[in-house]
Coordinates of C-alpha atoms in Angstrom, one line a residue:
X1 CA 4.3 -29.9 20.6
X2 CA 0.7 -29.4 21.9
X3 CA 1.5 -26.1 23.6
X4 CA 2.9 -24.4 20.5
X5 CA 0.1 -26.4 18.2
X6 CA -2.7 -25.0 20.7
X7 CA -0.5 -21.3 20.3
X8 CA -1.1 -21.3 16.3
X9 CA -4.9 -22.6 16.8
X10 CA -5.7 -20.1 19.3
X11 CA -4.4 -17.3 16.5
X12 CA -5.6 -18.3 13.6
X13 CA -9.1 -18.4 15.3
X14 CA -8.2 -14.6 16.9
X15 CA -8.0 -14.1 13.2
X16 CA -11.2 -15.2 12.4
X17 CA -12.9 -13.2 14.8
X18 CA -11.3 -10.6 14.4
X19 CA -13.3 -7.0 12.3
X20 CA -10.4 -6.0 11.0
X21 CA -9.4 -9.3 9.3
X22 CA -7.6 -10.0 5.7
X23 CA -10.3 -8.0 3.7
X24 CA -9.7 -10.1 0.5
X25 CA -10.2 -13.9 1.6
X26 CA -12.2 -13.6 5.1
X27 CA -14.7 -11.6 6.3
X28 CA -16.9 -10.6 8.9
X29 CA -20.4 -12.4 9.1
X30 CA -23.3 -11.8 12.0
X31 CA -23.8 -14.9 13.8
X32 CA -27.4 -15.7 15.8
X33 CA -27.1 -16.3 19.1
X34 CA -27.5 -19.5 20.7
X35 CA -26.5 -23.1 18.9
X36 CA -26.4 -24.9 15.7
X37 CA -29.5 -27.4 15.0
X38 CA -26.8 -30.0 15.6
X39 CA -26.2 -29.0 19.1
X40 CA -21.9 -28.0 18.6
X41 CA -20.2 -25.1 19.2
X42 CA -18.1 -25.7 16.8
X43 CA -19.2 -25.9 12.9
X44 CA -20.0 -29.3 11.4
X45 CA -20.8 -28.6 7.4
X46 CA -18.8 -26.7 4.7
X47 CA -20.7 -25.7 1.2
X48 CA -19.1 -25.0 -1.9
X49 CA -19.8 -22.4 -4.2
X50 CA -17.3 -21.2 -7.5
X51 CA -18.3 -19.3 -10.6
X52 CA -18.5 -21.4 -13.7
X53 CA -15.5 -21.9 -15.7
X54 CA -14.6 -22.2 -19.3
X55 CA -11.3 -22.7 -20.7
X56 CA -9.4 -23.1 -23.4
X57 CA -6.9 -21.5 -25.6
X58 CA -9.1 -19.1 -27.8
X59 CA -12.2 -19.6 -26.1
X60 CA -12.0 -15.6 -25.1
X61 CA -14.2 -15.1 -28.7
X62 CA -17.4 -16.7 -27.3
X63 CA -18.6 -14.4 -25.6
X64 CA -20.4 -12.5 -28.1
X65 CA -22.5 -15.8 -28.4
X66 CA -22.5 -16.0 -24.5
X67 CA -23.7 -12.9 -24.7
X68 CA -26.2 -13.3 -26.9
X69 CA -27.3 -15.7 -25.2
X70 CA -28.3 -14.7 -21.9
X71 CA -30.4 -11.8 -23.9
X72 CA -27.7 -9.2 -23.1
X73 CA -28.5 -5.8 -25.3
X74 CA -26.7 -3.1 -23.4
X75 CA -23.2 -4.3 -22.4
X76 CA -20.3 -2.4 -20.4
X77 CA -16.4 -3.7 -20.8
X78 CA -14.2 -3.0 -18.3
X79 CA -10.9 -2.9 -19.1
X80 CA -7.6 -0.7 -17.8
X81 CA -5.6 2.0 -20.4
X82 CA -2.4 -0.5 -21.0
X83 CA -5.2 -3.7 -21.6
X84 CA -7.2 -1.3 -24.3
X85 CA -4.1 -1.1 -25.9
X86 CA -3.3 -5.0 -26.7
X87 CA -4.3 -7.7 -28.8
X88 CA -7.0 -9.5 -26.1
X89 CA -9.3 -6.2 -25.6
X90 CA -9.7 -6.2 -29.7
X91 CA -10.9 -9.9 -29.4
X92 CA -13.5 -9.0 -27.4
X93 CA -14.4 -6.2 -28.9
X94 CA -14.4 -7.9 -32.5
X95 CA -16.6 -10.8 -30.6
X96 CA -19.3 -8.0 -29.9
X97 CA -19.7 -7.2 -33.3
X98 CA -19.9 -9.8 -34.9
X99 CA -22.8 -11.3 -32.8
X100 CA -24.5 -8.2 -32.1
X101 CA -23.7 -6.6 -29.1
X102 CA -24.1 -3.0 -27.9
X103 CA -21.7 -2.4 -25.6
X104 CA -19.4 0.8 -23.9
X105 CA -16.4 0.4 -22.6
X106 CA -15.0 1.9 -19.1
X107 CA -10.9 1.6 -19.5
X108 CA -10.1 3.5 -16.4
X109 CA -10.0 0.6 -14.0
X110 CA -7.4 1.6 -12.0
X111 CA -4.9 -0.9 -11.4
X112 CA -4.7 -1.6 -7.0
X113 CA -8.0 0.2 -7.4
X114 CA -9.0 2.1 -4.5
X115 CA -12.4 4.0 -2.9
X116 CA -12.7 6.7 -5.5
X117 CA -12.0 4.6 -8.3
X118 CA -14.6 2.2 -7.6
X119 CA -17.1 5.2 -7.3
X120 CA -16.0 6.3 -10.8
X121 CA -17.0 3.0 -12.4
X122 CA -19.9 2.6 -10.8
X123 CA -21.4 6.1 -11.9
X124 CA -20.3 4.6 -14.9
X125 CA -22.6 1.8 -15.0
X126 CA -25.5 3.6 -13.2
X127 CA -25.5 6.0 -16.1
X128 CA -24.9 3.5 -18.6
X129 CA -27.8 1.1 -17.8
X130 CA -26.0 -1.9 -18.4
X131 CA -27.9 -5.2 -18.5
X132 CA -24.4 -7.0 -18.4
X133 CA -21.1 -6.8 -17.5
X134 CA -17.9 -7.8 -19.0
X135 CA -14.3 -8.0 -17.1
X136 CA -11.1 -8.5 -18.9
X137 CA -7.7 -7.9 -17.1
X138 CA -6.5 -8.7 -13.9
X139 CA -8.1 -9.1 -10.3
X140 CA -7.9 -4.9 -10.3
X141 CA -10.6 -4.6 -13.1
X142 CA -12.3 -7.6 -12.3
X143 CA -13.2 -6.4 -9.2
X144 CA -13.7 -2.8 -10.1
X145 CA -16.6 -4.4 -12.6
X146 CA -18.2 -6.6 -9.8
X147 CA -18.5 -3.4 -7.4
X148 CA -20.0 -1.8 -10.6
X149 CA -22.5 -4.6 -10.9
X150 CA -23.5 -4.6 -7.2
X151 CA -23.6 -1.0 -6.7
X152 CA -25.7 -0.1 -10.5
X153 CA -28.2 -3.5 -9.4
X154 CA -28.6 -1.9 -6.2
X155 CA -28.9 2.2 -7.2
X156 CA -30.2 2.9 -3.7
X157 CA -27.4 1.9 -1.1
X158 CA -24.5 3.9 0.3
X159 CA -21.1 2.7 -0.7
X160 CA -20.2 1.2 2.6
X161 CA -23.1 -0.9 2.8
X162 CA -21.9 -3.2 1.6
X163 CA -17.6 -2.5 3.1
X164 CA -16.8 -5.0 5.1
X165 CA -16.5 -4.5 9.1
X166 CA -15.3 -2.7 10.9
X167 CA -15.0 -0.1 8.0
X168 CA -18.5 -0.2 6.2
X169 CA -21.4 -1.8 7.2
X170 CA -21.3 -5.6 5.7
X171 CA -25.0 -5.7 5.1
X172 CA -25.9 -8.7 2.7
X173 CA -26.4 -7.9 -0.7
X174 CA -29.9 -9.1 -0.9
X175 CA -30.2 -7.1 -4.3
X176 CA -30.8 -9.0 -8.0
X177 CA -27.0 -8.4 -9.8
X178 CA -26.9 -8.5 -13.3
X179 CA -24.8 -11.2 -15.4
X180 CA -20.8 -10.7 -15.6
X181 CA -18.2 -12.6 -17.0
X182 CA -15.2 -12.1 -16.3
X183 CA -11.5 -12.6 -18.8
X184 CA -8.7 -12.8 -16.9
X185 CA -5.4 -11.7 -18.9
X186 CA -3.4 -12.1 -15.5
X187 CA -2.6 -15.7 -13.4
X188 CA -2.7 -15.0 -9.8
X189 CA -6.0 -13.3 -8.0
X190 CA -8.3 -15.9 -9.2
X191 CA -11.2 -13.3 -9.1
X192 CA -12.4 -14.8 -11.7
X193 CA -14.2 -17.8 -9.2
X194 CA -14.7 -15.5 -6.2
X195 CA -17.3 -13.2 -4.2
X196 CA -14.6 -10.8 -3.0
X197 CA -14.0 -6.9 -4.9
X198 CA -10.8 -5.3 -3.2
X199 CA -9.9 -1.9 -2.8
X200 CA -7.4 0.8 -0.6
X201 CA -9.7 3.6 1.7
X202 CA -7.5 6.0 1.1
X203 CA -9.2 7.8 4.1
X204 CA -7.9 4.8 6.2
X205 CA -5.1 4.7 4.2
X206 CA -6.1 0.4 4.9
X207 CA -7.6 -2.3 1.7
X208 CA -10.8 -3.6 2.9
X209 CA -13.0 -5.0 0.7
X210 CA -16.7 -6.5 -0.4
X211 CA -17.2 -10.0 0.3
X212 CA -20.6 -12.3 -0.6
X213 CA -21.3 -15.0 -3.1
X214 CA -23.4 -12.6 -4.6
X215 CA -21.0 -10.7 -7.2
X216 CA -18.7 -13.9 -8.2
X217 CA -18.6 -13.5 -11.6
X218 CA -21.5 -15.7 -13.7
X219 CA -18.8 -17.1 -16.3
X220 CA -14.8 -17.2 -16.0
X221 CA -13.3 -17.6 -19.8
X222 CA -9.7 -18.8 -19.4
X223 CA -7.9 -18.2 -22.2
X224 CA -4.0 -18.7 -21.8
X225 CA -3.4 -16.5 -24.7
X226 CA -3.2 -13.4 -22.7
X227 CA -0.3 -14.8 -21.1
X228 CA 2.1 -14.6 -23.9
X229 CA 1.7 -10.7 -23.4
X230 CA 2.5 -10.5 -19.8
X231 CA 6.5 -9.5 -18.5
X232 CA 8.7 -11.3 -16.6
X233 CA 8.0 -9.5 -13.4
X234 CA 3.8 -9.7 -13.6
X235 CA 4.3 -13.3 -14.0
X236 CA 6.1 -13.9 -11.1
X237 CA 4.7 -12.0 -9.0
X238 CA 1.4 -13.2 -10.2
X239 CA 2.7 -16.8 -9.5
X240 CA 3.3 -15.9 -5.5
X241 CA -0.2 -15.3 -5.3
X242 CA -1.3 -18.5 -6.7
X243 CA 1.4 -20.1 -4.4
X244 CA 0.5 -18.4 -1.5
X245 CA -3.2 -18.8 -2.2
X246 CA -2.5 -23.0 -2.1
X247 CA -0.8 -22.6 1.1
X248 CA -2.6 -20.6 3.1
X249 CA -5.9 -22.0 2.0
X250 CA -4.5 -26.2 2.8
X251 CA -3.2 -25.1 6.3
X252 CA -6.2 -23.1 6.8
X253 CA -7.7 -24.2 10.3
X254 CA -10.3 -27.0 9.4
X255 CA -13.7 -25.9 9.1
X256 CA -14.1 -28.3 11.8
X257 CA -12.9 -26.1 14.5
X258 CA -13.8 -22.8 13.2
X259 CA -16.7 -20.7 16.3
X260 CA -19.1 -20.5 16.7
X261 CA -21.2 -22.6 14.7
X262 CA -24.0 -20.6 12.9
X263 CA -27.5 -21.1 14.3
X264 CA -29.0 -20.7 10.5
X265 CA -26.9 -21.9 7.5
X266 CA -27.5 -18.3 5.7
X267 CA -25.0 -16.9 8.3
X268 CA -21.9 -19.5 7.0
X269 CA -19.2 -17.6 5.9
X270 CA -17.9 -18.2 2.1
X271 CA -14.4 -18.4 3.7
X272 CA -15.0 -21.3 5.9
X273 CA -11.6 -23.1 7.2
X274 CA -9.9 -25.8 5.3
X275 CA -11.9 -28.6 3.9
X276 CA -11.9 -32.2 1.6
X277 CA -13.0 -30.2 -1.5
X278 CA -10.7 -27.3 -1.4
X279 CA -7.8 -29.3 -0.1
X280 CA -8.0 -30.9 -4.4
X281 CA -8.2 -27.8 -5.9
X282 CA -5.3 -26.2 -3.1
X283 CA -3.3 -29.6 -3.6
X284 CA -3.6 -29.2 -7.9
X285 CA -2.6 -25.7 -7.9
X286 CA 0.3 -27.0 -5.8
X287 CA 1.1 -29.0 -7.7
X288 CA 1.0 -26.9 -11.1
X289 CA 2.6 -24.1 -9.3
X290 CA 5.9 -26.4 -8.6
X291 CA 6.1 -27.5 -12.5
X292 CA 5.4 -24.3 -14.4
X293 CA 5.9 -21.2 -12.7
X294 CA 9.8 -20.9 -13.4
X295 CA 9.0 -21.8 -17.0
X296 CA 6.4 -19.7 -16.7
X297 CA 8.5 -16.2 -16.0
X298 CA 12.1 -17.3 -17.2
X299 CA 10.3 -18.0 -21.4
X300 CA 7.5 -15.8 -22.1
X301 CA 7.0 -17.9 -25.5
X302 CA 6.4 -21.0 -23.4
X303 CA 2.7 -21.3 -24.1
X304 CA 2.0 -25.0 -22.3
X305 CA 3.9 -23.1 -19.0
X306 CA 1.7 -19.8 -18.8
X307 CA -0.9 -21.7 -19.7
X308 CA -0.8 -24.1 -16.7
X309 CA -0.3 -21.2 -14.3
X310 CA -3.4 -19.4 -15.8
X311 CA -5.4 -22.8 -14.8
X312 CA -3.5 -22.6 -11.4
X313 CA -4.8 -19.3 -10.6
X314 CA -8.0 -20.6 -11.2
X315 CA -8.0 -24.1 -9.2
X316 CA -6.1 -22.2 -6.2
X317 CA -9.1 -19.4 -6.0
X318 CA -11.2 -22.1 -5.8
X319 CA -9.8 -23.5 -2.9
X320 CA -8.5 -20.0 -1.2
X321 CA -12.7 -19.1 -2.5
X322 CA -13.7 -21.9 -0.4
X323 CA -11.7 -22.2 2.5
X324 CA -9.6 -18.6 3.2
X325 CA -6.0 -17.9 4.0
X326 CA -4.9 -16.8 6.9
X327 CA -1.1 -14.9 7.9
X328 CA 0.3 -14.0 4.3
X329 CA -2.4 -12.2 2.7
X330 CA -3.5 -10.7 6.1
X331 CA 0.6 -8.8 6.7
X332 CA 0.4 -8.3 2.8
X333 CA -1.9 -5.1 3.3
X334 CA 0.0 -2.9 5.4
X335 CA 3.6 -4.1 3.5
X336 CA 1.3 -2.8 -0.2
X337 CA -1.0 0.1 1.5
X338 CA 1.8 2.1 3.5
X339 CA 4.4 2.1 0.4
X340 CA 4.8 6.0 -0.9
X341 CA 7.1 5.9 -3.2
X342 CA 8.3 2.4 -4.7
X343 CA 7.3 0.7 -8.2
X344 CA 7.9 -2.1 -9.1
X345 CA 10.3 -3.9 -12.5
X346 CA 7.0 -4.3 -15.6
X347 CA 4.6 -2.6 -14.1
X348 CA 3.1 0.5 -16.0
X349 CA 1.6 2.5 -13.9
X350 CA 1.5 6.4 -12.7
X351 CA 1.2 5.7 -8.7
X352 CA 3.4 3.8 -6.2
X353 CA 3.1 0.6 -6.3
X354 CA 3.6 -2.7 -4.2
X355 CA 2.6 -6.4 -6.2
X356 CA -0.1 -8.1 -4.1
X357 CA 2.1 -11.3 -5.0
X358 CA 5.6 -10.2 -4.0
X359 CA 3.6 -8.1 -0.9
X360 CA 2.5 -11.7 0.5
X361 CA 5.1 -13.7 -0.4
X362 CA 7.8 -11.7 1.5
X363 CA 6.5 -13.3 4.8
X364 CA 5.7 -16.7 3.8
X365 CA 8.9 -18.1 5.2
X366 CA 8.2 -16.5 8.4
X367 CA 4.3 -17.5 8.7
X368 CA 4.6 -21.5 8.1
X369 CA 8.0 -21.8 9.9
X370 CA 4.9 -20.2 12.3
X371 CA 1.9 -22.1 11.4
X372 CA 4.0 -25.7 10.7
X373 CA 3.9 -26.4 14.9
X374 CA 0.1 -26.4 13.7
X375 CA 0.1 -28.9 11.1
X376 CA 3.4 -30.6 11.1
X377 CA 1.8 -33.3 8.0
X378 CA 0.8 -30.8 5.4
X379 CA 3.6 -29.0 5.7
X380 CA 6.3 -31.5 5.2
X381 CA 3.4 -32.6 2.2
X382 CA 3.6 -29.1 0.9
X383 CA 7.5 -28.9 1.0
X384 CA 7.4 -32.2 -0.6
X385 CA 5.4 -31.2 -3.5
X386 CA 7.5 -28.0 -3.8
X387 CA 11.0 -30.2 -4.3
X388 CA 12.2 -30.9 -1.2
X389 CA 13.1 -34.4 -1.1
X390 CA 12.3 -36.7 1.9
X391 CA 9.9 -33.7 3.6
X392 CA 7.4 -36.2 4.3
X393 CA 9.7 -39.4 5.7
X394 CA 11.9 -37.6 8.0
X395 CA 14.7 -38.7 5.7
X396 CA 16.0 -34.9 4.4
X397 CA 17.8 -34.1 8.2
X398 CA 17.6 -29.8 6.4
X399 CA 13.8 -30.1 6.1

């Protein structure tokens, strides 16, 4: 067992160190030379960062009051063309009007955004001189709004300044950003909890992103009523993303095995490996997925199931947002980035698209067969949570 375990650990370390690692959930960071204050070569500490979260059916109607409490006078509301025609966006605008919030709508967000679509949103934000942002939609909308807020708050920066290396310069974010309220309408990315913004870099036909605690939303309003508007395949693929977030963060290389150890805490990455706090969120998210995902897909009116999946998305986001993920997500980017003609069912878009959750889950059987050698106990625990009886005690010979 020792040799296969060492082999898996070596690969996971290489993923952490590689400049082209998974752009959505891991990022490179500069390391000062020398040992840490503890004298260790591997890390000895972890820290947690997460957006404020408010959950409840109908909580969206409070957004206008939140902006009023922040003293916002000129707000940017970002969404996409499809959602702009549905009742959830009207709920937000009604709350704005009721609370006297002046706002402008940007509804040109692209599902699976590109550097071009990011820059179009950034130009809108710069022209608007907004003092707060509200992003309503899936991960594409929330990520686009994060980027717009960042570059409008740092108007002299070049677009590649904050983009992850090796495509961008990976500079630290030092400019103060405006408040951003995220209202997720899908149950998958957990983007309302994280400091990551992902896009396709069209020139190189690759996915990359911006990763910084500074760009995470100020507040996430998680309203399960919005999930009732989602079609079957969107719920399924979003659920696959939650599933893999939980599985991968729970089986990520532990934080105390990550090297080199930072010489200064400012260089400790946000995505630092599995740890006792992220483990709690990952396991709980997995239990919810096991109980409710199939129900949420099969019955669009099952508010209990869809509400729980909406919350599980945030739980898993807190887990992977601090632990990171690994091979499923790392390998999903060539799967989705190289698509030329495929158009997924239930996705009303005008361009080829492999939904993110689908591209992630495709490799998961092979990935977890491989990584099981590194931490068999954790993999058996996950198998039992997902309904494989006897996984932990070995009584099921098929495990």
